[in-house]
mmCIF file of C-alpha atoms and ligand atoms in Angstrom:
data_model
loop_
_atom_site.group_PDB
_atom_site.id
_atom_site.type_symbol
_atom_site.label_atom_id
_atom_site.label_comp_id
_atom_site.label_asym_id
_atom_site.label_seq_id
_atom_site.Cartn_x
_atom_site.Cartn_y
_atom_site.Cartn_z
ATOM 1 C CA UNK A 1 3.130 19.028 19.592
ATOM 2 C CA UNK A 2 0.201 18.250 17.320
ATOM 3 C CA UNK A 3 0.470 14.969 15.446
ATOM 4 C CA UNK A 4 1.573 15.250 11.819
ATOM 5 C CA UNK A 5 -0.012 12.786 9.433
ATOM 6 C CA UNK A 6 1.364 11.780 6.079
ATOM 7 C CA UNK A 7 -1.055 14.199 4.460
ATOM 8 C CA UNK A 8 -3.927 16.540 5.188
ATOM 9 C CA UNK A 9 -6.836 17.298 2.912
ATOM 10 C CA UNK A 10 -6.881 20.613 1.082
ATOM 11 C CA UNK A 11 -10.187 22.359 1.710
ATOM 12 C CA UNK A 12 -11.753 25.604 0.487
ATOM 13 C CA UNK A 13 -12.904 28.176 3.039
ATOM 14 C CA UNK A 14 -16.072 27.131 4.873
ATOM 15 C CA UNK A 15 -18.038 30.116 3.471
ATOM 16 C CA UNK A 16 -16.913 29.346 -0.042
ATOM 17 C CA UNK A 17 -18.200 25.789 0.130
ATOM 18 C CA UNK A 18 -21.472 26.819 1.813
ATOM 19 C CA UNK A 19 -22.021 29.380 -0.965
ATOM 20 C CA UNK A 20 -21.378 26.680 -3.580
ATOM 21 C CA UNK A 21 -23.863 24.207 -2.143
ATOM 22 C CA UNK A 22 -26.625 26.758 -1.422
ATOM 23 C CA UNK A 23 -28.445 26.118 -4.737
ATOM 24 C CA UNK A 24 -28.842 22.465 -3.773
ATOM 25 C CA UNK A 25 -31.487 23.551 -1.284
ATOM 26 C CA UNK A 26 -33.393 25.247 -4.095
ATOM 27 C CA UNK A 27 -33.586 22.372 -6.573
ATOM 28 C CA UNK A 28 -33.288 19.354 -4.233
ATOM 29 C CA UNK A 29 -31.252 17.546 -6.895
ATOM 30 C CA UNK A 30 -28.454 15.817 -4.970
ATOM 31 C CA UNK A 31 -26.943 13.196 -7.265
ATOM 32 C CA UNK A 32 -27.349 11.355 -10.618
ATOM 33 C CA UNK A 33 -25.392 13.742 -12.824
ATOM 34 C CA UNK A 34 -26.799 17.061 -11.570
ATOM 35 C CA UNK A 35 -25.762 20.619 -12.378
ATOM 36 C CA UNK A 36 -22.684 20.661 -10.161
ATOM 37 C CA UNK A 37 -21.558 17.401 -11.711
ATOM 38 C CA UNK A 38 -21.937 18.917 -15.203
ATOM 39 C CA UNK A 39 -20.123 22.081 -14.175
ATOM 40 C CA UNK A 40 -17.210 20.160 -12.682
ATOM 41 C CA UNK A 41 -16.929 17.984 -15.788
ATOM 42 C CA UNK A 42 -16.693 21.124 -17.920
ATOM 43 C CA UNK A 43 -14.121 22.777 -15.685
ATOM 44 C CA UNK A 44 -11.971 19.674 -15.463
ATOM 45 C CA UNK A 45 -11.940 19.228 -19.258
ATOM 46 C CA UNK A 46 -10.497 22.710 -19.435
ATOM 47 C CA UNK A 47 -8.061 22.336 -16.551
ATOM 48 C CA UNK A 48 -6.737 18.975 -17.761
ATOM 49 C CA UNK A 49 -6.790 20.081 -21.374
ATOM 50 C CA UNK A 50 -8.617 16.977 -22.619
ATOM 51 C CA UNK A 51 -11.711 16.206 -24.703
ATOM 52 C CA UNK A 52 -13.565 13.491 -22.785
ATOM 53 C CA UNK A 53 -14.197 12.905 -19.111
ATOM 54 C CA UNK A 54 -16.499 10.790 -16.932
ATOM 55 C CA UNK A 55 -16.725 11.506 -13.201
ATOM 56 C CA UNK A 56 -17.056 8.792 -10.583
ATOM 57 C CA UNK A 57 -17.769 8.432 -6.884
ATOM 58 C CA UNK A 58 -14.152 7.417 -6.333
ATOM 59 C CA UNK A 59 -11.008 6.620 -8.256
ATOM 60 C CA UNK A 60 -11.203 2.902 -7.706
ATOM 61 C CA UNK A 61 -14.618 2.564 -9.317
ATOM 62 C CA UNK A 62 -13.478 4.848 -12.118
ATOM 63 C CA UNK A 63 -10.708 2.312 -12.827
ATOM 64 C CA UNK A 64 -12.980 -0.706 -12.487
ATOM 65 C CA UNK A 65 -15.489 0.834 -14.877
ATOM 66 C CA UNK A 66 -13.049 1.893 -17.569
ATOM 67 C CA UNK A 67 -11.547 -1.609 -17.522
ATOM 68 C CA UNK A 68 -15.106 -2.994 -17.863
ATOM 69 C CA UNK A 69 -15.917 -0.563 -20.682
ATOM 70 C CA UNK A 70 -13.106 -1.944 -22.826
ATOM 71 C CA UNK A 71 -14.414 -5.533 -22.575
ATOM 72 C CA UNK A 72 -10.952 -6.850 -21.865
ATOM 73 C CA UNK A 73 -10.162 -10.538 -21.682
ATOM 74 C CA UNK A 74 -7.387 -12.781 -20.327
ATOM 75 C CA UNK A 75 -4.311 -11.085 -18.919
ATOM 76 C CA UNK A 76 -3.480 -7.515 -17.996
ATOM 77 C CA UNK A 77 0.069 -6.416 -17.304
ATOM 78 C CA UNK A 78 0.560 -4.096 -14.366
ATOM 79 C CA UNK A 79 2.966 -3.373 -11.493
ATOM 80 C CA UNK A 80 2.697 -4.515 -7.867
ATOM 81 C CA UNK A 81 4.244 -1.292 -6.489
ATOM 82 C CA UNK A 82 0.936 0.530 -6.036
ATOM 83 C CA UNK A 83 -2.102 0.861 -3.833
ATOM 84 C CA UNK A 84 -4.400 -2.191 -3.541
ATOM 85 C CA UNK A 85 -6.886 -0.548 -5.910
ATOM 86 C CA UNK A 86 -4.892 -1.026 -9.130
ATOM 87 C CA UNK A 87 -4.615 -4.810 -8.869
ATOM 88 C CA UNK A 88 -8.070 -5.240 -7.326
ATOM 89 C CA UNK A 89 -9.689 -3.356 -10.227
ATOM 90 C CA UNK A 90 -8.168 -5.818 -12.700
ATOM 91 C CA UNK A 91 -9.078 -8.921 -10.677
ATOM 92 C CA UNK A 92 -12.613 -7.696 -9.879
ATOM 93 C CA UNK A 93 -13.148 -7.531 -13.662
ATOM 94 C CA UNK A 94 -12.378 -11.253 -13.897
ATOM 95 C CA UNK A 95 -8.981 -10.598 -15.458
ATOM 96 C CA UNK A 96 -5.607 -12.049 -14.544
ATOM 97 C CA UNK A 97 -2.958 -9.572 -13.383
ATOM 98 C CA UNK A 98 0.525 -10.209 -14.685
ATOM 99 C CA UNK A 99 3.103 -8.403 -12.623
ATOM 100 C CA UNK A 100 5.918 -6.514 -14.294
ATOM 101 C CA UNK A 101 8.809 -5.138 -12.287
ATOM 102 C CA UNK A 102 9.456 -1.436 -11.821
ATOM 103 C CA UNK A 103 12.519 0.626 -12.679
ATOM 104 C CA UNK A 104 14.686 1.736 -9.744
ATOM 105 C CA UNK A 105 14.712 5.406 -10.725
ATOM 106 C CA UNK A 106 11.101 6.511 -10.743
ATOM 107 C CA UNK A 107 9.366 3.242 -9.630
ATOM 108 C CA UNK A 108 7.129 3.099 -12.698
ATOM 109 C CA UNK A 109 6.783 0.019 -14.912
ATOM 110 C CA UNK A 110 10.101 -1.185 -16.324
ATOM 111 C CA UNK A 111 9.483 -0.950 -20.054
ATOM 112 C CA UNK A 112 12.507 -3.151 -20.777
ATOM 113 C CA UNK A 113 10.814 -6.045 -18.952
ATOM 114 C CA UNK A 114 7.366 -5.408 -20.346
ATOM 115 C CA UNK A 115 7.524 -6.962 -23.793
ATOM 116 C CA UNK A 116 8.575 -10.399 -22.475
ATOM 117 C CA UNK A 117 5.314 -10.588 -20.507
ATOM 118 C CA UNK A 118 3.099 -9.988 -23.549
ATOM 119 C CA UNK A 119 1.486 -13.120 -25.000
ATOM 120 C CA UNK A 120 -1.608 -14.067 -27.005
ATOM 121 C CA UNK A 121 -3.775 -13.723 -23.860
ATOM 122 C CA UNK A 122 -2.669 -10.181 -23.025
ATOM 123 C CA UNK A 123 -5.370 -7.595 -23.671
ATOM 124 C CA UNK A 124 -4.115 -4.506 -21.853
ATOM 125 C CA UNK A 125 -1.448 -2.747 -19.829
ATOM 126 C CA UNK A 126 -2.345 -0.851 -16.657
ATOM 127 C CA UNK A 127 0.778 1.153 -15.719
ATOM 128 C CA UNK A 128 0.816 3.440 -12.687
ATOM 129 C CA UNK A 129 2.181 7.000 -12.615
ATOM 130 C CA UNK A 130 3.209 6.257 -9.058
ATOM 131 C CA UNK A 131 3.738 9.321 -6.776
ATOM 132 C CA UNK A 132 2.975 11.436 -9.848
ATOM 133 C CA UNK A 133 6.142 10.133 -11.554
ATOM 134 C CA UNK A 134 5.496 9.711 -15.254
ATOM 135 C CA UNK A 135 5.750 6.259 -16.870
ATOM 136 C CA UNK A 136 7.662 5.907 -20.128
ATOM 137 C CA UNK A 137 4.537 6.791 -22.075
ATOM 138 C CA UNK A 138 6.264 6.711 -25.466
ATOM 139 C CA UNK A 139 7.639 3.182 -25.171
ATOM 140 C CA UNK A 140 4.426 1.894 -23.624
ATOM 141 C CA UNK A 141 2.406 3.453 -26.453
ATOM 142 C CA UNK A 142 4.682 1.914 -29.073
ATOM 143 C CA UNK A 143 4.513 -1.584 -27.544
ATOM 144 C CA UNK A 144 0.758 -1.372 -27.149
ATOM 145 C CA UNK A 145 0.377 -0.413 -30.793
ATOM 146 C CA UNK A 146 2.610 -3.246 -31.985
ATOM 147 C CA UNK A 147 0.709 -5.820 -29.960
ATOM 148 C CA UNK A 148 -2.747 -4.266 -30.259
ATOM 149 C CA UNK A 149 -3.209 -3.724 -26.531
ATOM 150 C CA UNK A 150 -5.240 -1.154 -24.640
ATOM 151 C CA UNK A 151 -3.355 1.113 -22.235
ATOM 152 C CA UNK A 152 -5.213 2.365 -19.163
ATOM 153 C CA UNK A 153 -3.081 4.515 -16.906
ATOM 154 C CA UNK A 154 -3.629 4.531 -13.180
ATOM 155 C CA UNK A 155 -2.971 8.256 -12.864
ATOM 156 C CA UNK A 156 -4.458 8.410 -9.355
ATOM 157 C CA UNK A 157 -1.411 10.401 -8.188
ATOM 158 C CA UNK A 158 -0.820 12.495 -11.277
ATOM 159 C CA UNK A 159 -3.465 15.217 -11.337
ATOM 160 C CA UNK A 160 -2.113 18.328 -13.049
ATOM 161 C CA UNK A 161 1.158 16.718 -14.211
ATOM 162 C CA UNK A 162 2.292 17.590 -17.723
ATOM 163 C CA UNK A 163 4.994 16.086 -19.996
ATOM 164 C CA UNK A 164 6.651 18.564 -22.343
ATOM 165 C CA UNK A 165 3.578 20.732 -21.938
ATOM 166 C CA UNK A 166 1.101 17.897 -22.654
ATOM 167 C CA UNK A 167 -1.366 16.901 -19.950
ATOM 168 C CA UNK A 168 -0.584 13.453 -18.526
ATOM 169 C CA UNK A 169 -4.270 12.671 -19.012
ATOM 170 C CA UNK A 170 -3.760 12.556 -22.766
ATOM 171 C CA UNK A 171 -1.639 9.404 -22.859
ATOM 172 C CA UNK A 172 -2.957 5.884 -23.376
ATOM 173 C CA UNK A 173 -6.497 4.914 -24.291
ATOM 174 C CA UNK A 174 -7.638 6.147 -20.907
ATOM 175 C CA UNK A 175 -6.320 7.525 -17.635
ATOM 176 C CA UNK A 176 -7.900 7.342 -14.193
ATOM 177 C CA UNK A 177 -7.492 10.083 -11.592
ATOM 178 C CA UNK A 178 -8.356 9.817 -7.929
ATOM 179 C CA UNK A 179 -9.971 12.802 -6.228
ATOM 180 C CA UNK A 180 -9.763 11.232 -2.784
ATOM 181 C CA UNK A 181 -9.415 13.485 0.263
ATOM 182 C CA UNK A 182 -5.693 12.639 0.385
ATOM 183 C CA UNK A 183 -4.962 13.761 -3.170
ATOM 184 C CA UNK A 184 -3.598 16.992 -4.630
ATOM 185 C CA UNK A 185 -7.101 17.775 -5.905
ATOM 186 C CA UNK A 186 -10.042 16.311 -4.000
ATOM 187 C CA UNK A 187 -13.819 16.023 -4.238
ATOM 188 C CA UNK A 188 -13.898 14.404 -0.739
ATOM 189 C CA UNK A 189 -14.108 10.984 -2.406
ATOM 190 C CA UNK A 190 -14.128 10.971 -6.176
ATOM 191 C CA UNK A 191 -12.415 10.112 -9.386
ATOM 192 C CA UNK A 192 -12.512 10.481 -13.126
ATOM 193 C CA UNK A 193 -11.623 8.722 -16.318
ATOM 194 C CA UNK A 194 -10.192 10.597 -19.258
ATOM 195 C CA UNK A 195 -10.504 8.782 -22.583
ATOM 196 C CA UNK A 196 -9.953 9.266 -26.304
ATOM 197 C CA UNK A 197 -12.872 7.425 -27.860
ATOM 198 C CA UNK A 198 -15.842 9.772 -27.381
ATOM 199 C CA UNK A 199 -18.286 6.877 -27.756
ATOM 200 C CA UNK A 200 -17.179 5.710 -24.316
ATOM 201 C CA UNK A 201 -18.838 8.705 -22.642
ATOM 202 C CA UNK A 202 -22.317 7.246 -22.938
ATOM 203 C CA UNK A 203 -21.193 3.768 -21.976
ATOM 204 C CA UNK A 204 -19.270 4.908 -18.886
ATOM 205 C CA UNK A 205 -22.215 6.984 -17.716
ATOM 206 C CA UNK A 206 -24.491 3.973 -18.156
ATOM 207 C CA UNK A 207 -22.081 1.608 -16.431
ATOM 208 C CA UNK A 208 -21.841 3.875 -13.402
ATOM 209 C CA UNK A 209 -25.647 4.018 -13.206
ATOM 210 C CA UNK A 210 -26.538 0.284 -12.966
ATOM 211 C CA UNK A 211 -26.087 -0.225 -16.713
ATOM 212 C CA UNK A 212 -29.371 1.542 -17.407
ATOM 213 C CA UNK A 213 -29.373 2.421 -21.093
ATOM 214 C CA UNK A 214 -32.822 4.040 -21.307
ATOM 215 C CA UNK A 215 -35.948 4.439 -19.115
ATOM 216 C CA UNK A 216 -37.050 0.908 -19.851
ATOM 217 C CA UNK A 217 -33.855 -0.950 -20.788
ATOM 218 C CA UNK A 218 -30.748 -2.084 -18.993
ATOM 219 C CA UNK A 219 -27.963 -2.951 -21.394
ATOM 220 C CA UNK A 220 -25.064 -3.595 -19.018
ATOM 221 C CA UNK A 221 -24.548 -5.252 -15.672
ATOM 222 C CA UNK A 222 -23.454 -1.967 -14.144
ATOM 223 C CA UNK A 223 -23.082 -0.842 -10.561
ATOM 224 C CA UNK A 224 -23.594 2.473 -8.826
ATOM 225 C CA UNK A 225 -20.534 4.711 -9.030
ATOM 226 C CA UNK A 226 -21.944 8.199 -9.508
ATOM 227 C CA UNK A 227 -20.385 11.306 -8.020
ATOM 228 C CA UNK A 228 -22.919 13.283 -5.980
ATOM 229 C CA UNK A 229 -23.524 17.017 -5.997
ATOM 230 C CA UNK A 230 -21.774 17.727 -2.656
ATOM 231 C CA UNK A 231 -18.654 16.024 -3.969
ATOM 232 C CA UNK A 232 -18.833 17.942 -7.228
ATOM 233 C CA UNK A 233 -19.331 21.240 -5.357
ATOM 234 C CA UNK A 234 -16.192 20.466 -3.289
ATOM 235 C CA UNK A 235 -14.347 19.865 -6.553
ATOM 236 C CA UNK A 236 -15.549 23.159 -8.044
ATOM 237 C CA UNK A 237 -14.220 25.004 -4.996
ATOM 238 C CA UNK A 238 -10.962 23.083 -4.715
ATOM 239 C CA UNK A 239 -10.207 23.539 -8.412
ATOM 240 C CA UNK A 240 -10.075 27.311 -7.867
ATOM 241 C CA UNK A 241 -7.202 26.819 -5.442
ATOM 242 C CA UNK A 242 -5.377 23.803 -6.812
ATOM 243 C CA UNK A 243 -2.564 25.737 -8.498
ATOM 244 C CA UNK A 244 -1.724 27.611 -5.315
ATOM 245 C CA UNK A 245 -1.944 24.368 -3.295
ATOM 246 C CA UNK A 246 0.541 22.767 -5.696
ATOM 247 C CA UNK A 247 2.825 25.789 -5.355
ATOM 248 C CA UNK A 248 2.775 25.405 -1.557
ATOM 249 C CA UNK A 249 3.532 21.701 -1.856
ATOM 250 C CA UNK A 250 6.447 22.616 -4.094
ATOM 251 C CA UNK A 251 8.081 24.716 -1.391
ATOM 252 C CA UNK A 252 7.686 21.839 1.101
ATOM 253 C CA UNK A 253 9.343 19.463 -1.359
ATOM 254 C CA UNK A 254 12.150 21.967 -2.024
ATOM 255 C CA UNK A 255 12.848 22.222 1.696
ATOM 256 C CA UNK A 256 12.905 18.430 2.133
ATOM 257 C CA UNK A 257 15.176 18.150 -0.905
ATOM 258 C CA UNK A 258 17.542 20.788 0.390
ATOM 259 C CA UNK A 259 17.780 19.032 3.784
ATOM 260 C CA UNK A 260 17.923 15.388 2.663
ATOM 261 C CA UNK A 261 19.931 15.523 -0.577
ATOM 262 C CA UNK A 262 23.466 14.230 -0.641
ATOM 263 C CA UNK A 263 23.132 12.256 2.572
ATOM 264 C CA UNK A 264 24.770 8.862 2.367
ATOM 265 C CA UNK A 265 22.164 6.096 2.390
ATOM 266 C CA UNK A 266 19.223 8.427 1.617
ATOM 267 C CA UNK A 267 17.875 8.473 -1.929
ATOM 268 C CA UNK A 268 15.285 10.889 -3.275
ATOM 269 C CA UNK A 269 13.374 10.742 -6.552
ATOM 270 C CA UNK A 270 15.080 12.864 -9.202
ATOM 271 C CA UNK A 271 12.833 15.286 -11.107
ATOM 272 C CA UNK A 272 12.017 13.846 -14.564
ATOM 273 C CA UNK A 273 13.011 15.755 -17.694
ATOM 274 C CA UNK A 274 10.225 17.801 -19.257
ATOM 275 C CA UNK A 275 7.776 16.931 -16.472
ATOM 276 C CA UNK A 276 5.802 19.585 -14.626
ATOM 277 C CA UNK A 277 5.251 17.985 -11.236
ATOM 278 C CA UNK A 278 2.320 18.111 -8.834
ATOM 279 C CA UNK A 279 4.344 17.263 -5.683
ATOM 280 C CA UNK A 280 1.839 14.613 -4.633
ATOM 281 C CA UNK A 281 4.153 12.502 -2.462
ATOM 282 C CA UNK A 282 7.653 12.699 -1.052
ATOM 283 C CA UNK A 283 9.063 9.147 -1.113
ATOM 284 C CA UNK A 284 12.483 8.558 0.428
ATOM 285 C CA UNK A 285 14.563 5.396 0.104
ATOM 286 C CA UNK A 286 16.653 4.423 3.108
ATOM 287 C CA UNK A 287 19.368 2.162 1.761
ATOM 288 C CA UNK A 288 22.572 1.894 3.760
ATOM 289 C CA UNK A 289 21.637 4.810 6.016
ATOM 290 C CA UNK A 290 22.440 4.436 9.736
ATOM 291 C CA UNK A 291 18.734 3.740 10.334
ATOM 292 C CA UNK A 292 16.662 1.484 8.115
ATOM 293 C CA UNK A 293 13.203 2.431 6.832
ATOM 294 C CA UNK A 294 11.373 0.780 9.690
ATOM 295 C CA UNK A 295 13.606 2.453 12.263
ATOM 296 C CA UNK A 296 13.019 5.868 10.737
ATOM 297 C CA UNK A 297 9.276 5.143 10.639
ATOM 298 C CA UNK A 298 9.301 4.201 14.348
ATOM 299 C CA UNK A 299 11.506 7.111 15.372
ATOM 300 C CA UNK A 300 9.173 9.610 13.703
ATOM 301 C CA UNK A 301 6.217 7.884 15.280
ATOM 302 C CA UNK A 302 7.595 8.454 18.798
ATOM 303 C CA UNK A 303 7.385 12.181 17.969
ATOM 304 C CA UNK A 304 3.799 11.777 16.672
ATOM 305 C CA UNK A 305 4.901 12.092 13.050
ATOM 306 C CA UNK A 306 3.151 9.516 10.951
ATOM 307 C CA UNK A 307 5.011 8.814 7.735
ATOM 308 C CA UNK A 308 3.641 5.931 5.665
ATOM 309 C CA UNK A 309 5.113 2.888 3.933
ATOM 310 C CA UNK A 310 3.525 3.642 0.570
ATOM 311 C CA UNK A 311 3.746 1.017 -0.982
ATOM 312 C CA UNK A 312 4.438 -1.918 1.307
ATOM 313 C CA UNK A 313 3.556 -4.713 0.991
ATOM 314 C CA UNK A 314 3.557 -5.121 -2.780
ATOM 315 C CA UNK A 315 0.159 -6.100 -4.152
ATOM 316 C CA UNK A 316 1.582 -9.406 -5.449
ATOM 317 C CA UNK A 317 2.327 -10.302 -1.802
ATOM 318 C CA UNK A 318 -1.252 -9.748 -0.628
ATOM 319 C CA UNK A 319 -2.724 -12.799 1.075
ATOM 320 C CA UNK A 320 -5.862 -12.542 -1.076
ATOM 321 C CA UNK A 321 -3.738 -13.233 -4.166
ATOM 322 C CA UNK A 322 -1.636 -15.978 -2.673
ATOM 323 C CA UNK A 323 -2.134 -19.316 -4.461
ATOM 324 C CA UNK A 324 -4.416 -17.570 -6.948
ATOM 325 C CA UNK A 325 -2.040 -16.008 -9.453
ATOM 326 C CA UNK A 326 1.528 -16.376 -10.449
ATOM 327 C CA UNK A 327 2.832 -13.505 -8.362
ATOM 328 C CA UNK A 328 5.907 -13.223 -10.552
ATOM 329 C CA UNK A 329 9.378 -12.135 -9.694
ATOM 330 C CA UNK A 330 9.590 -8.399 -9.175
ATOM 331 C CA UNK A 331 12.880 -7.946 -7.296
ATOM 332 C CA UNK A 332 13.273 -4.231 -7.864
ATOM 333 C CA UNK A 333 9.731 -3.584 -6.636
ATOM 334 C CA UNK A 334 10.499 -5.666 -3.548
ATOM 335 C CA UNK A 335 13.744 -3.838 -2.938
ATOM 336 C CA UNK A 336 12.066 -0.408 -3.120
ATOM 337 C CA UNK A 337 8.993 -1.495 -1.180
ATOM 338 C CA UNK A 338 11.218 -2.679 1.698
ATOM 339 C CA UNK A 339 13.075 0.612 1.876
ATOM 340 C CA UNK A 340 10.641 3.394 0.971
ATOM 341 C CA UNK A 341 8.942 5.819 3.306
ATOM 342 C CA UNK A 342 6.547 8.565 2.229
ATOM 343 C CA UNK A 343 7.229 11.600 4.411
ATOM 344 C CA UNK A 344 4.436 13.971 5.415
ATOM 345 C CA UNK A 345 3.519 16.299 2.598
ATOM 346 C CA UNK A 346 0.616 18.688 2.232
ATOM 347 C CA UNK A 347 0.105 22.291 1.207
ATOM 348 C CA UNK A 348 -0.094 23.671 4.730
ATOM 349 C CA UNK A 349 2.792 21.717 6.209
ATOM 350 C CA UNK A 350 5.036 24.429 7.648
ATOM 351 C CA UNK A 351 8.700 24.614 6.753
ATOM 352 C CA UNK A 352 9.440 24.532 10.504
ATOM 353 C CA UNK A 353 7.721 21.154 10.680
ATOM 354 C CA UNK A 354 9.678 19.953 7.616
ATOM 355 C CA UNK A 355 12.852 20.999 9.415
ATOM 356 C CA UNK A 356 11.757 19.185 12.552
ATOM 357 C CA UNK A 357 11.053 16.012 10.567
ATOM 358 C CA UNK A 358 14.440 16.258 8.862
ATOM 359 C CA UNK A 359 16.198 16.927 12.192
ATOM 360 C CA UNK A 360 14.686 13.756 13.637
ATOM 361 C CA UNK A 361 15.703 11.701 10.599
ATOM 362 C CA UNK A 362 19.214 13.191 10.578
ATOM 363 C CA UNK A 363 19.659 13.027 14.360
ATOM 364 C CA UNK A 364 20.313 16.768 14.629
HETATM 365 N N1 T4K B 1 -4.679 3.838 -7.544
HETATM 366 C C1 T4K B 1 -3.692 4.314 -6.759
HETATM 367 C C2 T4K B 1 -2.298 4.260 -7.224
HETATM 368 C C3 T4K B 1 -4.014 4.897 -5.513
HETATM 369 O O1 T4K B 1 -3.052 5.362 -4.715
HETATM 370 C C4 T4K B 1 -5.364 4.961 -5.126
HETATM 371 C C5 T4K B 1 -5.699 5.524 -3.830
HETATM 372 C C6 T4K B 1 -6.343 4.461 -5.994
HETATM 373 C C7 T4K B 1 -5.970 3.900 -7.193
HETATM 374 C C8 T4K B 1 -7.823 4.470 -5.645
HETATM 375 O O2 T4K B 1 -8.330 5.775 -5.629
HETATM 376 P P1 T4K B 1 -9.583 6.127 -4.620
HETATM 377 O O3 T4K B 1 -10.631 5.068 -4.856
HETATM 378 O O4 T4K B 1 -9.071 6.107 -3.213
HETATM 379 O O5 T4K B 1 -10.033 7.474 -5.074
HETATM 380 C C9 T4K B 1 -5.100 6.513 1.121
HETATM 381 C C10 T4K B 1 -6.305 6.884 0.296
HETATM 382 O O6 T4K B 1 -7.517 6.487 0.897
HETATM 383 C C11 T4K B 1 -6.274 6.357 -1.113
HETATM 384 O O7 T4K B 1 -7.139 7.168 -1.882
HETATM 385 C C12 T4K B 1 -4.878 6.454 -1.713
HETATM 386 N N2 T4K B 1 -4.785 5.842 -2.999
HETATM 387 C C13 T4K B 1 -3.853 5.844 -0.791
HETATM 388 C C14 T4K B 1 -2.460 5.919 -1.338
HETATM 389 O O8 T4K B 1 -3.889 6.536 0.460
HETATM 390 P P2 T4K B 1 -4.904 5.088 3.323
HETATM 391 O O9 T4K B 1 -5.427 3.804 3.720
HETATM 392 O O10 T4K B 1 -3.447 5.347 3.488
HETATM 393 O O11 T4K B 1 -5.743 6.291 3.947
HETATM 394 P P3 T4K B 1 -5.810 6.837 5.447
HETATM 395 O O12 T4K B 1 -7.241 6.881 5.845
HETATM 396 O O13 T4K B 1 -4.873 6.117 6.296
HETATM 397 O O14 T4K B 1 -5.363 8.368 5.269
HETATM 398 C C15 T4K B 1 -3.989 8.728 5.159
HETATM 399 C C16 T4K B 1 -3.837 10.108 5.823
HETATM 400 O O15 T4K B 1 -4.511 11.078 5.069
HETATM 401 C C17 T4K B 1 -4.402 10.208 7.217
HETATM 402 O O16 T4K B 1 -3.461 9.768 8.137
HETATM 403 C C18 T4K B 1 -4.717 11.671 7.336
HETATM 404 C C19 T4K B 1 -5.015 12.124 5.936
HETATM 405 N N3 T4K B 1 -6.450 12.249 5.698
HETATM 406 C C20 T4K B 1 -7.212 11.146 5.474
HETATM 407 C C21 T4K B 1 -8.539 11.277 5.247
HETATM 408 C C22 T4K B 1 -9.417 10.036 5.007
HETATM 409 C C23 T4K B 1 -7.018 13.533 5.651
HETATM 410 O O17 T4K B 1 -6.316 14.537 5.860
HETATM 411 N N4 T4K B 1 -8.341 13.639 5.409
HETATM 412 C C24 T4K B 1 -9.157 12.572 5.202
HETATM 413 O O18 T4K B 1 -10.360 12.753 4.966
HETATM 414 O O19 T4K B 1 -5.294 5.293 1.753
#
């Protein structure tokens, strides 16, 4: 049996990609906001139904740069149930992360615990649409308005998600998407920031290009975070197929749901009302099941099936943060992180393989 990894990159046909990159041999323009970059920007604005976008070499630097662009100070409230990137992006901007717990239903920030963490030093909230589950955008928006805070969503997992017909990208002051190889939509490595204030376009493009503001002036201490033309070309191709890839993921998720629902000790995420999903991840909680999360993980591994403990450990347990910040009490996040397993999910995962994975979990 071939190994099954937690995910597998979606790719266009080889010929399709080769056709897309052919022009690059004509103009020899490979990076620094070239024609493919411009084309992808335009197509993504349309696909995501938004007004402003800046592309980046990866999602992490997209997040770091949008945080930098807002000139935030002091404390930023976020959740620890996420990939390292979210917390690192805050800390690498010289800001202090303040950890809010998550809610036990969809694992996004617990809005009932959020307000207590806001003080005079708070400048922003960075909530995570984890697994593509949508945060309580209304309540977060209301609190942010009352306390004059910026909201930057880590929407790394949420490409293509809509809420009551509105693109998830439209909420908050900005939203970051990851276009990493493991995501629903990929540009190999890549990412983007969607934002409301159109003045940010120029600044973000300068920040990602060493802070260069004109031929002979450098206005910001920027880095290099530009998406190159080969990445953009991959994005142009993958965007043509993303809806059918999401549809294929949907049938994988439906099969898992059919097989694993109503089993004592196994909990699945419930679909959220009004949300059009992208089926990015399939997290399962093992709580009181005959095998615990680690046992299921190991059992699958013996059959060369590599599920992943997304997200364990919590970022507020990372050794690099120990003794540096108040890691806070986030008991629900800890509870979920100790019990969650992301099962393999990708467009081309066959339903036979889904059945095999379920049979192993269910001891059939
Ligand atoms: N915020 C959140 C909430 C995120 O989850 C992430 C990234 C970010 C921010 C930052 O965005 P980026 O800067 O990455 O754009 C993976 C991804 O590398 C990472 O993008 C992702 N989150 C995270 C949840 O998962 P690892 O360490 O698990 O990756 P790795 O190399 O173990 O790959 C996992 C599986 O994916 C492999 O077993 C097979 C498959 N795979 C992997 C690669 C690299 C492919 O099929 N093709 C590939 O090219 O982090």
